[in-house]
């Protein structure tokens, strides 16, 4: 058994606590660590970091952890800490990440890496220059629904892929008569909020990784709910977009449209669903499920508004079986990152890949501001060669 110290910053947050600490690092400990190439098991030892000692102690005691501090520099100075992980609010990430890279730690961070492409590329360059291994969370790639969708693409199910339509979102309460179901910083642009910055990062790697590379974006953004109530019960002005309606052109002429909204009510089977239409078949994939309709089973729809529709359209789709065990997506990616650090296994989801997500968000924001379609150029760092 080999222990690896991991500084976990932002562990009191929604993502830091539930997905990264409990569902990933502690779940990895429960299964006895991660097996390395030579058969040794790697045991993650979280060192909790945050702003409130009291809250950190509470988390540590709840899970029998022994190490926590509100002093990031002290945590980074610890030679046993080999990895720095960051799930803080986006606006706090840059300075902490710089300090971690300067301390020679391998770094793994939530998305978006930073609020601007320039800042994200600068961090990717710093990590490369320091020779530290680096990664960005791209959890949706490991979801069962999207893994099955990727299986269909790789198996040639679709013939020629024509288009994708994605619907993401749910109602986020304003915070007045019912508590908001997301943190208030999400609705303030000055604090790194906004659904475009949040979700276009995800859509970049989902489209690039599952369907085809993104070549252009046209977006319309809205701030539908203009005033909300924060965690302290104070009213505040929503300065960030809460809905992003985007069209992406992908390589091969594929047209992808994805609506992302925190101001919509769900009439879907899952909180996100993608329909992919191809010449030989179509699929609808969500977080967990994926259903298909092949060419040969396509009904002949006839437009007649005078009659009740005779078809049970939803009932005509086939469930794609799992055919494998799907673990929590955040945990699967953590295991990849730990093997990348310990064994040098490939890890394609590095800071530069993460920068592509921030780039798409930034171009989406610009497209909306200028009212035009914008092409997505290759990132500069790519021409200089991949980061370490
Ligand atoms: N991969 C995903 O699916 C996914 C989903 C949601 C959020 N995220 C990302 O994870 C990060 C955290 O999001 P969250 O929803 O967990 O947020 P959250 O508000 O629940 O948690 C934020 C964490 O940052 C800490 N923090 C540090 N400086 C802060 C400051 N100045 N103000 C407020 N909090 C501060 C908080 O103490 C807390 O631990 C964000 O970058 C977000 O974009 C990713």
mmCIF file of N, CA, C and O and ligand atoms in Angstrom, residues 10-16 20 51 55 87-93 110-112 137 139-140 182-183 185-186 198 202 205 330, ligand 1:
data_model
loop_
_atom_site.group_PDB
_atom_site.id
_atom_site.type_symbol
_atom_site.label_atom_id
_atom_site.label_comp_id
_atom_site.label_asym_id
_atom_site.label_seq_id
_atom_site.Cartn_x
_atom_site.Cartn_y
_atom_site.Cartn_z
ATOM 1 N N UNK A 10 -12.154 23.427 -1.025
ATOM 2 C CA UNK A 10 -13.560 23.629 -1.416
ATOM 3 C C UNK A 10 -14.400 22.429 -1.002
ATOM 4 O O UNK A 10 -15.419 22.125 -1.610
ATOM 5 N N UNK A 11 -13.970 21.737 0.049
ATOM 6 C CA UNK A 11 -14.602 20.472 0.427
ATOM 7 C C UNK A 11 -15.945 20.670 1.133
ATOM 8 O O UNK A 11 -16.703 19.715 1.321
ATOM 9 N N UNK A 12 -16.249 21.909 1.521
ATOM 10 C CA UNK A 12 -17.561 22.145 2.134
ATOM 11 C C UNK A 12 -18.615 22.467 1.078
ATOM 12 O O UNK A 12 -19.796 22.604 1.392
ATOM 13 N N UNK A 13 -18.207 22.588 -0.189
ATOM 14 C CA UNK A 13 -19.146 22.929 -1.267
ATOM 15 C C UNK A 13 -19.924 21.714 -1.744
ATOM 16 O O UNK A 13 -19.645 20.578 -1.348
ATOM 17 N N UNK A 14 -20.906 21.985 -2.595
ATOM 18 C CA UNK A 14 -21.764 20.907 -3.118
ATOM 19 C C UNK A 14 -20.951 19.838 -3.825
ATOM 20 O O UNK A 14 -21.110 18.652 -3.610
ATOM 21 N N UNK A 15 -20.081 20.268 -4.744
ATOM 22 C CA UNK A 15 -19.317 19.308 -5.531
ATOM 23 C C UNK A 15 -18.172 18.727 -4.713
ATOM 24 O O UNK A 15 -17.927 17.524 -4.712
ATOM 25 N N UNK A 16 -17.452 19.614 -4.014
ATOM 26 C CA UNK A 16 -16.280 19.179 -3.247
ATOM 27 C C UNK A 16 -16.641 18.103 -2.237
ATOM 28 O O UNK A 16 -15.943 17.102 -2.089
ATOM 29 N N UNK A 20 -16.748 14.702 -4.859
ATOM 30 C CA UNK A 20 -15.304 14.443 -4.844
ATOM 31 C C UNK A 20 -14.827 13.754 -3.565
ATOM 32 O O UNK A 20 -14.088 12.780 -3.633
ATOM 33 N N UNK A 51 -11.978 27.738 4.202
ATOM 34 C CA UNK A 51 -11.881 29.015 4.907
ATOM 35 C C UNK A 51 -12.324 28.909 6.356
ATOM 36 O O UNK A 51 -11.982 29.755 7.163
ATOM 37 N N UNK A 55 -16.012 24.280 10.054
ATOM 38 C CA UNK A 55 -16.738 23.448 9.091
ATOM 39 C C UNK A 55 -15.872 22.293 8.602
ATOM 40 O O UNK A 55 -16.344 21.190 8.362
ATOM 41 N N UNK A 87 -12.160 22.455 -5.823
ATOM 42 C CA UNK A 87 -13.589 22.542 -6.174
ATOM 43 C C UNK A 87 -14.175 23.781 -5.515
ATOM 44 O O UNK A 87 -15.334 23.790 -5.093
ATOM 45 N N UNK A 88 -13.338 24.824 -5.406
ATOM 46 C CA UNK A 88 -13.846 26.083 -4.850
ATOM 47 C C UNK A 88 -14.763 26.758 -5.863
ATOM 48 O O UNK A 88 -14.831 26.365 -7.026
ATOM 49 N N UNK A 89 -15.377 27.864 -5.453
ATOM 50 C CA UNK A 89 -16.082 28.691 -6.436
ATOM 51 C C UNK A 89 -15.061 29.048 -7.510
ATOM 52 O O UNK A 89 -13.866 29.206 -7.228
ATOM 53 N N UNK A 90 -15.546 29.180 -8.739
ATOM 54 C CA UNK A 90 -14.646 29.359 -9.874
ATOM 55 C C UNK A 90 -13.717 30.564 -9.684
ATOM 56 O O UNK A 90 -12.516 30.484 -9.986
ATOM 57 N N UNK A 91 -14.249 31.663 -9.148
ATOM 58 C CA UNK A 91 -13.451 32.890 -9.043
ATOM 59 C C UNK A 91 -12.268 32.746 -8.073
ATOM 60 O O UNK A 91 -11.315 33.510 -8.146
ATOM 61 N N UNK A 92 -12.319 31.770 -7.177
ATOM 62 C CA UNK A 92 -11.238 31.601 -6.195
ATOM 63 C C UNK A 92 -10.155 30.639 -6.685
ATOM 64 O O UNK A 92 -9.116 30.471 -6.053
ATOM 65 N N UNK A 93 -10.409 29.970 -7.822
ATOM 66 C CA UNK A 93 -9.540 28.857 -8.224
ATOM 67 C C UNK A 93 -8.147 29.297 -8.689
ATOM 68 O O UNK A 93 -7.144 28.677 -8.338
ATOM 69 N N UNK A 110 -11.901 21.360 -10.708
ATOM 70 C CA UNK A 110 -13.252 21.408 -11.276
ATOM 71 C C UNK A 110 -13.254 22.342 -12.485
ATOM 72 O O UNK A 110 -12.336 23.130 -12.699
ATOM 73 N N UNK A 111 -14.290 22.225 -13.281
ATOM 74 C CA UNK A 111 -14.480 23.127 -14.406
ATOM 75 C C UNK A 111 -15.399 24.256 -13.978
ATOM 76 O O UNK A 111 -16.191 24.050 -13.061
ATOM 77 N N UNK A 112 -15.439 25.410 -14.596
ATOM 78 C CA UNK A 112 -14.413 25.891 -15.522
ATOM 79 C C UNK A 112 -13.112 26.181 -14.761
ATOM 80 O O UNK A 112 -13.157 26.603 -13.612
ATOM 81 N N UNK A 137 -11.933 18.163 -14.333
ATOM 82 C CA UNK A 137 -13.099 17.284 -14.213
ATOM 83 C C UNK A 137 -13.946 17.379 -15.487
ATOM 84 O O UNK A 137 -14.320 18.461 -15.918
ATOM 85 N N UNK A 139 -16.755 15.072 -15.936
ATOM 86 C CA UNK A 139 -17.519 13.934 -15.424
ATOM 87 C C UNK A 139 -18.578 13.375 -16.363
ATOM 88 O O UNK A 139 -18.853 12.186 -16.363
ATOM 89 N N UNK A 140 -19.181 14.244 -17.207
ATOM 90 C CA UNK A 140 -20.293 13.759 -18.034
ATOM 91 C C UNK A 140 -19.842 12.661 -19.001
ATOM 92 O O UNK A 140 -20.647 11.840 -19.430
ATOM 93 N N UNK A 182 -29.601 26.138 -5.859
ATOM 94 C CA UNK A 182 -28.210 26.306 -6.290
ATOM 95 C C UNK A 182 -27.646 27.506 -5.540
ATOM 96 O O UNK A 182 -28.393 28.396 -5.141
ATOM 97 N N UNK A 183 -26.282 27.556 -5.386
ATOM 98 C CA UNK A 183 -25.695 28.683 -4.657
ATOM 99 C C UNK A 183 -25.874 30.016 -5.402
ATOM 100 O O UNK A 183 -25.914 30.049 -6.636
ATOM 101 N N UNK A 185 -23.925 32.527 -5.933
ATOM 102 C CA UNK A 185 -22.854 33.048 -6.806
ATOM 103 C C UNK A 185 -23.090 32.651 -8.263
ATOM 104 O O UNK A 185 -22.637 33.341 -9.178
ATOM 105 N N UNK A 186 -23.863 31.581 -8.481
ATOM 106 C CA UNK A 186 -24.174 31.142 -9.844
ATOM 107 C C UNK A 186 -24.927 32.207 -10.653
ATOM 108 O O UNK A 186 -24.935 32.163 -11.874
ATOM 109 N N UNK A 198 -20.899 27.990 -17.077
ATOM 110 C CA UNK A 198 -21.041 26.720 -16.381
ATOM 111 C C UNK A 198 -21.234 25.560 -17.374
ATOM 112 O O UNK A 198 -20.501 24.558 -17.333
ATOM 113 N N UNK A 202 -19.108 22.026 -20.259
ATOM 114 C CA UNK A 202 -19.497 20.613 -20.365
ATOM 115 C C UNK A 202 -19.811 20.255 -21.823
ATOM 116 O O UNK A 202 -19.380 19.214 -22.319
ATOM 117 N N UNK A 205 -16.745 19.300 -24.136
ATOM 118 C CA UNK A 205 -16.142 17.963 -24.117
ATOM 119 C C UNK A 205 -17.156 16.878 -24.467
ATOM 120 O O UNK A 205 -16.773 15.835 -25.027
ATOM 121 N N UNK A 330 -17.487 10.748 -11.435
ATOM 122 C CA UNK A 330 -16.410 11.528 -10.797
ATOM 123 C C UNK A 330 -15.335 10.576 -10.274
ATOM 124 O O UNK A 330 -14.144 10.835 -10.411
HETATM 125 N N1 LIG B 1 -18.603 19.002 -12.744
HETATM 126 C C1 LIG B 1 -19.827 19.403 -12.470
HETATM 127 O O1 LIG B 1 -20.812 18.814 -12.892
HETATM 128 C C2 LIG B 1 -20.034 20.630 -11.616
HETATM 129 C C3 LIG B 1 -21.307 20.878 -11.081
HETATM 130 C C4 LIG B 1 -21.469 22.010 -10.267
HETATM 131 C C5 LIG B 1 -20.410 22.850 -10.019
HETATM 132 N N2 LIG B 1 -19.192 22.588 -10.577
HETATM 133 C C6 LIG B 1 -18.037 23.472 -10.329
HETATM 134 O O2 LIG B 1 -17.547 23.212 -9.020
HETATM 135 C C7 LIG B 1 -17.140 24.428 -8.382
HETATM 136 C C8 LIG B 1 -17.894 24.569 -7.056
HETATM 137 O O3 LIG B 1 -19.287 24.643 -7.303
HETATM 138 P P1 LIG B 1 -20.353 24.254 -6.170
HETATM 139 O O4 LIG B 1 -21.655 24.210 -6.852
HETATM 140 O O5 LIG B 1 -19.865 23.082 -5.399
HETATM 141 O O6 LIG B 1 -20.296 25.582 -5.269
HETATM 142 P P2 LIG B 1 -20.568 25.763 -3.709
HETATM 143 O O7 LIG B 1 -20.927 27.193 -3.537
HETATM 144 O O8 LIG B 1 -21.478 24.727 -3.191
HETATM 145 O O9 LIG B 1 -19.146 25.501 -3.040
HETATM 146 C C9 LIG B 1 -18.078 26.392 -3.194
HETATM 147 C C10 LIG B 1 -16.891 26.022 -2.313
HETATM 148 O O10 LIG B 1 -15.887 27.043 -2.489
HETATM 149 C C11 LIG B 1 -15.548 27.603 -1.229
HETATM 150 N N3 LIG B 1 -15.169 29.008 -1.413
HETATM 151 C C12 LIG B 1 -13.899 29.451 -1.504
HETATM 152 N N4 LIG B 1 -13.870 30.775 -1.697
HETATM 153 C C13 LIG B 1 -15.146 31.195 -1.730
HETATM 154 C C14 LIG B 1 -15.746 32.477 -1.893
HETATM 155 N N5 LIG B 1 -15.011 33.565 -2.055
HETATM 156 N N6 LIG B 1 -17.090 32.533 -1.888
HETATM 157 C C15 LIG B 1 -17.847 31.422 -1.728
HETATM 158 N N7 LIG B 1 -17.315 30.190 -1.577
HETATM 159 C C16 LIG B 1 -15.983 30.073 -1.567
HETATM 160 C C17 LIG B 1 -16.772 27.365 -0.357
HETATM 161 O O11 LIG B 1 -16.420 27.388 1.012
HETATM 162 C C18 LIG B 1 -17.217 25.989 -0.822
HETATM 163 O O12 LIG B 1 -16.429 24.988 -0.204
HETATM 164 C C19 LIG B 1 -17.428 25.549 -9.383
HETATM 165 O O13 LIG B 1 -16.249 25.889 -10.068
HETATM 166 C C20 LIG B 1 -18.428 24.934 -10.344
HETATM 167 O O14 LIG B 1 -18.330 25.477 -11.647
HETATM 168 C C21 LIG B 1 -18.996 21.502 -11.353
#
